[in-house]
Amino acid sequence: MNNMNKRNYQKELDRVIESSTRAGVTPRLLLHVCCAPCSSYCLEYLSDYFDITVYFYNPNITSRAEYAYRLSEEERYISLRSFKNPVLMTESEYDPQRFFEAVRGLEREPEGGKRCESCFRLRLEAAARKARELGFDCFTTTLTISPLKNAALLNDIGFEMGEKYGVAWLPSDFKKREGYKRSIELSREYGLYRQNYCGCVFSKNKEEEARVCRLPIL
C-alpha cells in the first residue's frame, strides 16, 4: 500500500457528492462507526447527501460493558438528532475473539503500527461485506476523523475491500474542514461519552501507563 500519497480525500468526496446531487439521487451509505463522538460530525455532514445506515462493528473494544456503553451512546445520539435524510442503525455481534485472532503476533506493535492496520482491515472488510449483503451503494468509516488515524491507510484499505466485495468505497478524511473540532463541539452539546483510548486492551494499557507517568510525585 502507498500510504505516502498526497491524494485529497475530502475533495474526492466533494466530487462524489456533487455528482449524485446533479443526478438528483440520494445514495444509500453504510457508515462504519467506532463511537458516538467520531460519528457526530460525520452524520451531521453526510446525512444531507446520503441515506445512512450506521454499522457498529467493533470487536476490538476491551469489554462487553465498554462495548455496550459505546453502542448505547451511538443510539442515543441518533435519537436526539434530526437529519435531512434517514439515519438507521445496525450492529454486529460482539466477538472480541475475532480481533485477537486478527492481531495475533502483533501484540507488541506500537500504537498506529501493524496491529492497528490489521484491526482496520478486519472492521472495513466486515463493513464491505455487510454493504454488499444489504445492497448499499457505498460504504465508509468514521475512523478518518481522528487526528491519530492514518487516513491514507484507511482509504487504501477501503478501496481494496470495496473492489473485493464489489461495493464503492466513499473516500474521506473527516478531520478536514475542522471536522474533528466540530465533533468535540457536538460531543459537549449532547454530553457524549468521550473515551480516552481507541478501544482495544493495548490502547487502554498505553493510556493507563501514560496516566501513571503524568501523576505528580508525592
mmCIF file of C-alpha atoms in Angstrom:
data_model
loop_
_atom_site.group_PDB
_atom_site.id
_atom_site.type_symbol
_atom_site.label_atom_id
_atom_site.label_comp_id
_atom_site.label_asym_id
_atom_site.label_seq_id
_atom_site.Cartn_x
_atom_site.Cartn_y
_atom_site.Cartn_z
ATOM 1 C CA MET A 1 0.000 0.000 0.000
ATOM 2 C CA ASN A 2 1.202 3.503 -0.819
ATOM 3 C CA ASN A 3 0.456 5.460 2.324
ATOM 4 C CA MET A 4 2.687 8.355 1.265
ATOM 5 C CA ASN A 5 0.317 9.526 -1.453
ATOM 6 C CA LYS A 6 -0.909 13.107 -1.469
ATOM 7 C CA ARG A 7 -4.494 12.489 -2.512
ATOM 8 C CA ASN A 8 -7.049 14.911 -1.144
ATOM 9 C CA TYR A 9 -9.813 12.581 0.023
ATOM 10 C CA GLN A 10 -12.073 15.440 1.071
ATOM 11 C CA LYS A 11 -12.051 16.789 -2.493
ATOM 12 C CA GLU A 12 -12.727 13.300 -3.820
ATOM 13 C CA LEU A 13 -15.723 13.090 -1.502
ATOM 14 C CA ASP A 14 -16.850 16.534 -2.712
ATOM 15 C CA ARG A 15 -16.856 15.248 -6.284
ATOM 16 C CA VAL A 16 -18.937 12.197 -5.355
ATOM 17 C CA ILE A 17 -21.472 14.402 -3.579
ATOM 18 C CA GLU A 18 -21.567 16.890 -6.457
ATOM 19 C CA SER A 19 -22.129 14.094 -8.972
ATOM 20 C CA SER A 20 -25.012 12.497 -7.062
ATOM 21 C CA THR A 21 -26.580 15.893 -6.371
ATOM 22 C CA ARG A 22 -26.511 16.808 -10.079
ATOM 23 C CA ALA A 23 -28.065 13.445 -10.886
ATOM 24 C CA GLY A 24 -30.804 14.036 -8.304
ATOM 25 C CA VAL A 25 -30.095 10.827 -6.429
ATOM 26 C CA THR A 26 -29.512 10.095 -2.748
ATOM 27 C CA PRO A 27 -27.119 7.125 -2.475
ATOM 28 C CA ARG A 28 -27.501 4.568 0.291
ATOM 29 C CA LEU A 29 -24.415 4.639 2.517
ATOM 30 C CA LEU A 30 -23.310 2.073 5.087
ATOM 31 C CA LEU A 31 -21.267 4.051 7.603
ATOM 32 C CA HIS A 32 -18.966 2.047 9.843
ATOM 33 C CA VAL A 33 -18.950 3.805 13.214
ATOM 34 C CA CYS A 34 -16.435 3.365 16.013
ATOM 35 C CA CYS A 35 -18.138 5.571 18.627
ATOM 36 C CA ALA A 36 -20.686 8.363 19.028
ATOM 37 C CA PRO A 37 -18.186 11.273 19.247
ATOM 38 C CA CYS A 38 -16.484 10.282 15.992
ATOM 39 C CA SER A 39 -19.822 9.764 14.260
ATOM 40 C CA SER A 40 -21.332 13.048 15.470
ATOM 41 C CA TYR A 41 -19.882 15.310 12.785
ATOM 42 C CA CYS A 42 -19.849 12.595 10.121
ATOM 43 C CA LEU A 43 -23.595 12.047 10.467
ATOM 44 C CA GLU A 44 -24.349 15.761 10.645
ATOM 45 C CA TYR A 45 -22.415 16.280 7.414
ATOM 46 C CA LEU A 46 -23.194 13.172 5.369
ATOM 47 C CA SER A 47 -26.909 12.931 6.162
ATOM 48 C CA ASP A 48 -27.553 15.918 3.901
ATOM 49 C CA TYR A 49 -26.458 13.844 0.908
ATOM 50 C CA PHE A 50 -26.923 10.152 1.765
ATOM 51 C CA ASP A 51 -29.460 7.765 3.245
ATOM 52 C CA ILE A 52 -27.302 6.347 6.012
ATOM 53 C CA THR A 53 -27.297 3.134 7.966
ATOM 54 C CA VAL A 54 -24.818 3.177 10.819
ATOM 55 C CA TYR A 55 -22.911 -0.093 11.161
ATOM 56 C CA PHE A 56 -21.499 -0.667 14.643
ATOM 57 C CA TYR A 57 -18.855 -3.356 14.247
ATOM 58 C CA ASN A 58 -16.033 -3.083 16.782
ATOM 59 C CA PRO A 59 -14.761 -6.422 18.113
ATOM 60 C CA ASN A 60 -11.610 -4.620 19.251
ATOM 61 C CA ILE A 61 -13.373 -2.999 22.219
ATOM 62 C CA THR A 62 -11.931 -4.178 25.531
ATOM 63 C CA SER A 63 -15.017 -5.497 27.310
ATOM 64 C CA ARG A 64 -18.698 -6.182 26.754
ATOM 65 C CA ALA A 65 -19.588 -3.395 29.196
ATOM 66 C CA GLU A 66 -17.490 -0.854 27.281
ATOM 67 C CA TYR A 67 -18.936 -2.116 24.006
ATOM 68 C CA ALA A 68 -22.493 -1.802 25.289
ATOM 69 C CA TYR A 69 -21.884 1.710 26.608
ATOM 70 C CA ARG A 70 -20.423 2.958 23.327
ATOM 71 C CA LEU A 71 -23.260 1.330 21.411
ATOM 72 C CA SER A 72 -25.888 2.936 23.658
ATOM 73 C CA GLU A 73 -24.271 6.344 23.227
ATOM 74 C CA GLU A 74 -24.428 5.943 19.457
ATOM 75 C CA GLU A 75 -28.106 5.027 19.666
ATOM 76 C CA ARG A 76 -28.774 7.979 21.978
ATOM 77 C CA TYR A 77 -27.060 10.477 19.708
ATOM 78 C CA ILE A 78 -29.009 9.320 16.661
ATOM 79 C CA SER A 79 -32.275 9.507 18.603
ATOM 80 C CA LEU A 80 -31.584 13.091 19.649
ATOM 81 C CA ARG A 81 -30.759 14.458 16.192
ATOM 82 C CA SER A 82 -32.954 15.484 13.305
ATOM 83 C CA PHE A 83 -31.424 14.604 9.940
ATOM 84 C CA LYS A 84 -32.380 15.659 6.419
ATOM 85 C CA ASN A 85 -32.247 12.062 5.200
ATOM 86 C CA PRO A 86 -32.940 8.876 7.185
ATOM 87 C CA VAL A 87 -30.312 7.549 9.587
ATOM 88 C CA LEU A 88 -30.838 3.966 10.668
ATOM 89 C CA MET A 89 -28.583 1.656 12.654
ATOM 90 C CA THR A 90 -27.465 -1.943 12.621
ATOM 91 C CA GLU A 91 -24.901 -3.709 14.748
ATOM 92 C CA SER A 92 -22.907 -6.893 14.538
ATOM 93 C CA GLU A 93 -22.297 -9.450 17.239
ATOM 94 C CA TYR A 94 -19.655 -8.520 19.796
ATOM 95 C CA ASP A 95 -16.938 -11.066 19.093
ATOM 96 C CA PRO A 96 -13.587 -9.987 20.580
ATOM 97 C CA GLN A 97 -12.011 -13.300 19.632
ATOM 98 C CA ARG A 98 -12.091 -12.145 16.002
ATOM 99 C CA PHE A 99 -9.960 -9.153 16.948
ATOM 100 C CA PHE A 100 -7.413 -11.185 18.898
ATOM 101 C CA GLU A 101 -7.114 -13.648 16.023
ATOM 102 C CA ALA A 102 -6.549 -10.770 13.589
ATOM 103 C CA VAL A 103 -3.732 -9.241 15.654
ATOM 104 C CA ARG A 104 -2.066 -12.450 16.848
ATOM 105 C CA GLY A 105 1.705 -11.967 16.818
ATOM 106 C CA LEU A 106 1.344 -8.175 16.751
ATOM 107 C CA GLU A 107 0.704 -7.668 20.447
ATOM 108 C CA ARG A 108 3.946 -5.728 20.975
ATOM 109 C CA GLU A 109 3.490 -3.464 17.986
ATOM 110 C CA PRO A 110 3.308 0.268 18.800
ATOM 111 C CA GLU A 111 0.036 2.161 18.534
ATOM 112 C CA GLY A 112 -0.541 3.130 14.938
ATOM 113 C CA GLY A 113 1.561 0.247 13.620
ATOM 114 C CA LYS A 114 0.835 -3.124 12.055
ATOM 115 C CA ARG A 115 -1.601 -4.147 14.788
ATOM 116 C CA CYS A 116 -3.803 -1.135 14.070
ATOM 117 C CA GLU A 117 -3.615 -1.843 10.351
ATOM 118 C CA SER A 118 -4.873 -5.393 10.959
ATOM 119 C CA CYS A 119 -7.692 -4.015 13.105
ATOM 120 C CA PHE A 120 -8.689 -1.524 10.395
ATOM 121 C CA ARG A 121 -8.659 -4.292 7.828
ATOM 122 C CA LEU A 122 -10.853 -6.531 9.990
ATOM 123 C CA ARG A 123 -13.504 -3.864 10.500
ATOM 124 C CA LEU A 124 -13.509 -2.439 6.984
ATOM 125 C CA GLU A 125 -13.759 -5.883 5.422
ATOM 126 C CA ALA A 126 -16.768 -6.603 7.626
ATOM 127 C CA ALA A 127 -18.312 -3.293 6.540
ATOM 128 C CA ALA A 128 -17.727 -4.038 2.854
ATOM 129 C CA ARG A 129 -19.227 -7.489 3.262
ATOM 130 C CA LYS A 130 -22.268 -6.070 5.061
ATOM 131 C CA ALA A 131 -22.698 -3.344 2.427
ATOM 132 C CA ARG A 132 -22.776 -5.969 -0.326
ATOM 133 C CA GLU A 133 -25.119 -8.187 1.665
ATOM 134 C CA LEU A 134 -27.622 -5.350 2.208
ATOM 135 C CA GLY A 135 -27.312 -3.822 -1.251
ATOM 136 C CA PHE A 136 -25.788 -0.454 -0.359
ATOM 137 C CA ASP A 137 -24.400 1.902 -2.984
ATOM 138 C CA CYS A 138 -21.271 2.682 -0.970
ATOM 139 C CA PHE A 139 -19.589 2.357 2.414
ATOM 140 C CA THR A 140 -17.060 4.250 4.503
ATOM 141 C CA THR A 141 -15.877 4.702 8.108
ATOM 142 C CA THR A 142 -15.789 7.437 10.726
ATOM 143 C CA LEU A 143 -12.240 6.427 11.670
ATOM 144 C CA THR A 144 -10.682 9.055 9.396
ATOM 145 C CA ILE A 145 -11.935 11.835 11.671
ATOM 146 C CA SER A 146 -9.270 11.035 14.264
ATOM 147 C CA PRO A 147 -6.014 13.018 14.077
ATOM 148 C CA LEU A 148 -4.322 9.849 15.373
ATOM 149 C CA LYS A 149 -5.515 7.645 12.493
ATOM 150 C CA ASN A 150 -3.762 7.326 9.143
ATOM 151 C CA ALA A 151 -6.409 8.484 6.666
ATOM 152 C CA ALA A 152 -4.354 7.404 3.635
ATOM 153 C CA LEU A 153 -4.027 3.882 5.020
ATOM 154 C CA LEU A 154 -7.733 3.693 5.859
ATOM 155 C CA ASN A 155 -8.668 4.816 2.362
ATOM 156 C CA ASP A 156 -6.221 2.341 0.808
ATOM 157 C CA ILE A 157 -7.847 -0.497 2.742
ATOM 158 C CA GLY A 158 -11.321 0.826 1.978
ATOM 159 C CA PHE A 159 -10.694 0.906 -1.762
ATOM 160 C CA GLU A 160 -9.201 -2.595 -1.585
ATOM 161 C CA MET A 161 -12.199 -4.002 0.261
ATOM 162 C CA GLY A 162 -14.613 -2.185 -1.995
ATOM 163 C CA GLU A 163 -13.028 -3.810 -5.029
ATOM 164 C CA LYS A 164 -13.002 -7.212 -3.320
ATOM 165 C CA TYR A 165 -16.700 -7.101 -2.445
ATOM 166 C CA GLY A 166 -17.995 -5.052 -5.374
ATOM 167 C CA VAL A 167 -19.201 -2.037 -3.389
ATOM 168 C CA ALA A 168 -17.997 1.529 -3.909
ATOM 169 C CA TRP A 169 -15.748 2.925 -1.182
ATOM 170 C CA LEU A 170 -16.610 6.509 -0.264
ATOM 171 C CA PRO A 171 -13.278 8.328 0.195
ATOM 172 C CA SER A 172 -12.991 10.524 3.262
ATOM 173 C CA ASP A 173 -10.779 12.469 5.579
ATOM 174 C CA PHE A 174 -13.358 13.748 8.012
ATOM 175 C CA LYS A 175 -10.874 15.650 10.144
ATOM 176 C CA LYS A 176 -10.594 18.157 7.286
ATOM 177 C CA ARG A 177 -12.571 21.414 7.344
ATOM 178 C CA GLU A 178 -12.448 21.314 11.152
ATOM 179 C CA GLY A 179 -14.466 18.110 11.288
ATOM 180 C CA TYR A 180 -12.616 16.908 14.371
ATOM 181 C CA LYS A 181 -13.184 20.262 16.084
ATOM 182 C CA ARG A 182 -16.885 20.056 15.260
ATOM 183 C CA SER A 183 -17.056 16.536 16.712
ATOM 184 C CA ILE A 184 -15.712 17.877 20.017
ATOM 185 C CA GLU A 185 -18.328 20.644 19.998
ATOM 186 C CA LEU A 186 -21.134 18.170 19.302
ATOM 187 C CA SER A 187 -19.854 15.805 21.995
ATOM 188 C CA ARG A 188 -20.105 18.603 24.519
ATOM 189 C CA GLU A 189 -23.504 19.729 23.258
ATOM 190 C CA TYR A 190 -25.002 16.244 23.540
ATOM 191 C CA GLY A 191 -22.985 15.099 26.551
ATOM 192 C CA LEU A 192 -21.439 12.190 24.679
ATOM 193 C CA TYR A 193 -19.070 9.783 26.368
ATOM 194 C CA ARG A 194 -15.580 10.504 25.019
ATOM 195 C CA GLN A 195 -13.309 7.580 25.841
ATOM 196 C CA ASN A 196 -9.604 8.271 26.319
ATOM 197 C CA TYR A 197 -8.417 5.240 24.345
ATOM 198 C CA CYS A 198 -9.234 3.813 20.940
ATOM 199 C CA GLY A 199 -10.938 0.680 22.164
ATOM 200 C CA CYS A 200 -8.614 -2.292 22.413
ATOM 201 C CA VAL A 201 -6.833 -3.524 25.518
ATOM 202 C CA PHE A 202 -3.490 -2.465 24.056
ATOM 203 C CA SER A 203 -4.533 1.172 23.606
ATOM 204 C CA LYS A 204 -6.159 1.117 27.038
ATOM 205 C CA ASN A 205 -2.961 -0.150 28.675
ATOM 206 C CA LYS A 206 -0.926 2.515 26.890
ATOM 207 C CA GLU A 207 -3.257 5.256 28.119
ATOM 208 C CA GLU A 208 -3.118 3.930 31.678
ATOM 209 C CA GLU A 209 0.680 3.856 31.549
ATOM 210 C CA ALA A 210 0.723 7.434 30.279
ATOM 211 C CA ARG A 211 -1.683 8.486 33.026
ATOM 212 C CA VAL A 212 0.578 6.996 35.687
ATOM 213 C CA CYS A 213 3.536 8.854 34.211
ATOM 214 C CA ARG A 214 1.587 12.106 34.438
ATOM 215 C CA LEU A 215 0.773 11.665 38.125
ATOM 216 C CA PRO A 216 2.610 14.097 40.428
ATOM 217 C CA ILE A 217 5.419 12.662 42.524
ATOM 218 C CA LEU A 218 4.481 12.970 46.196
#
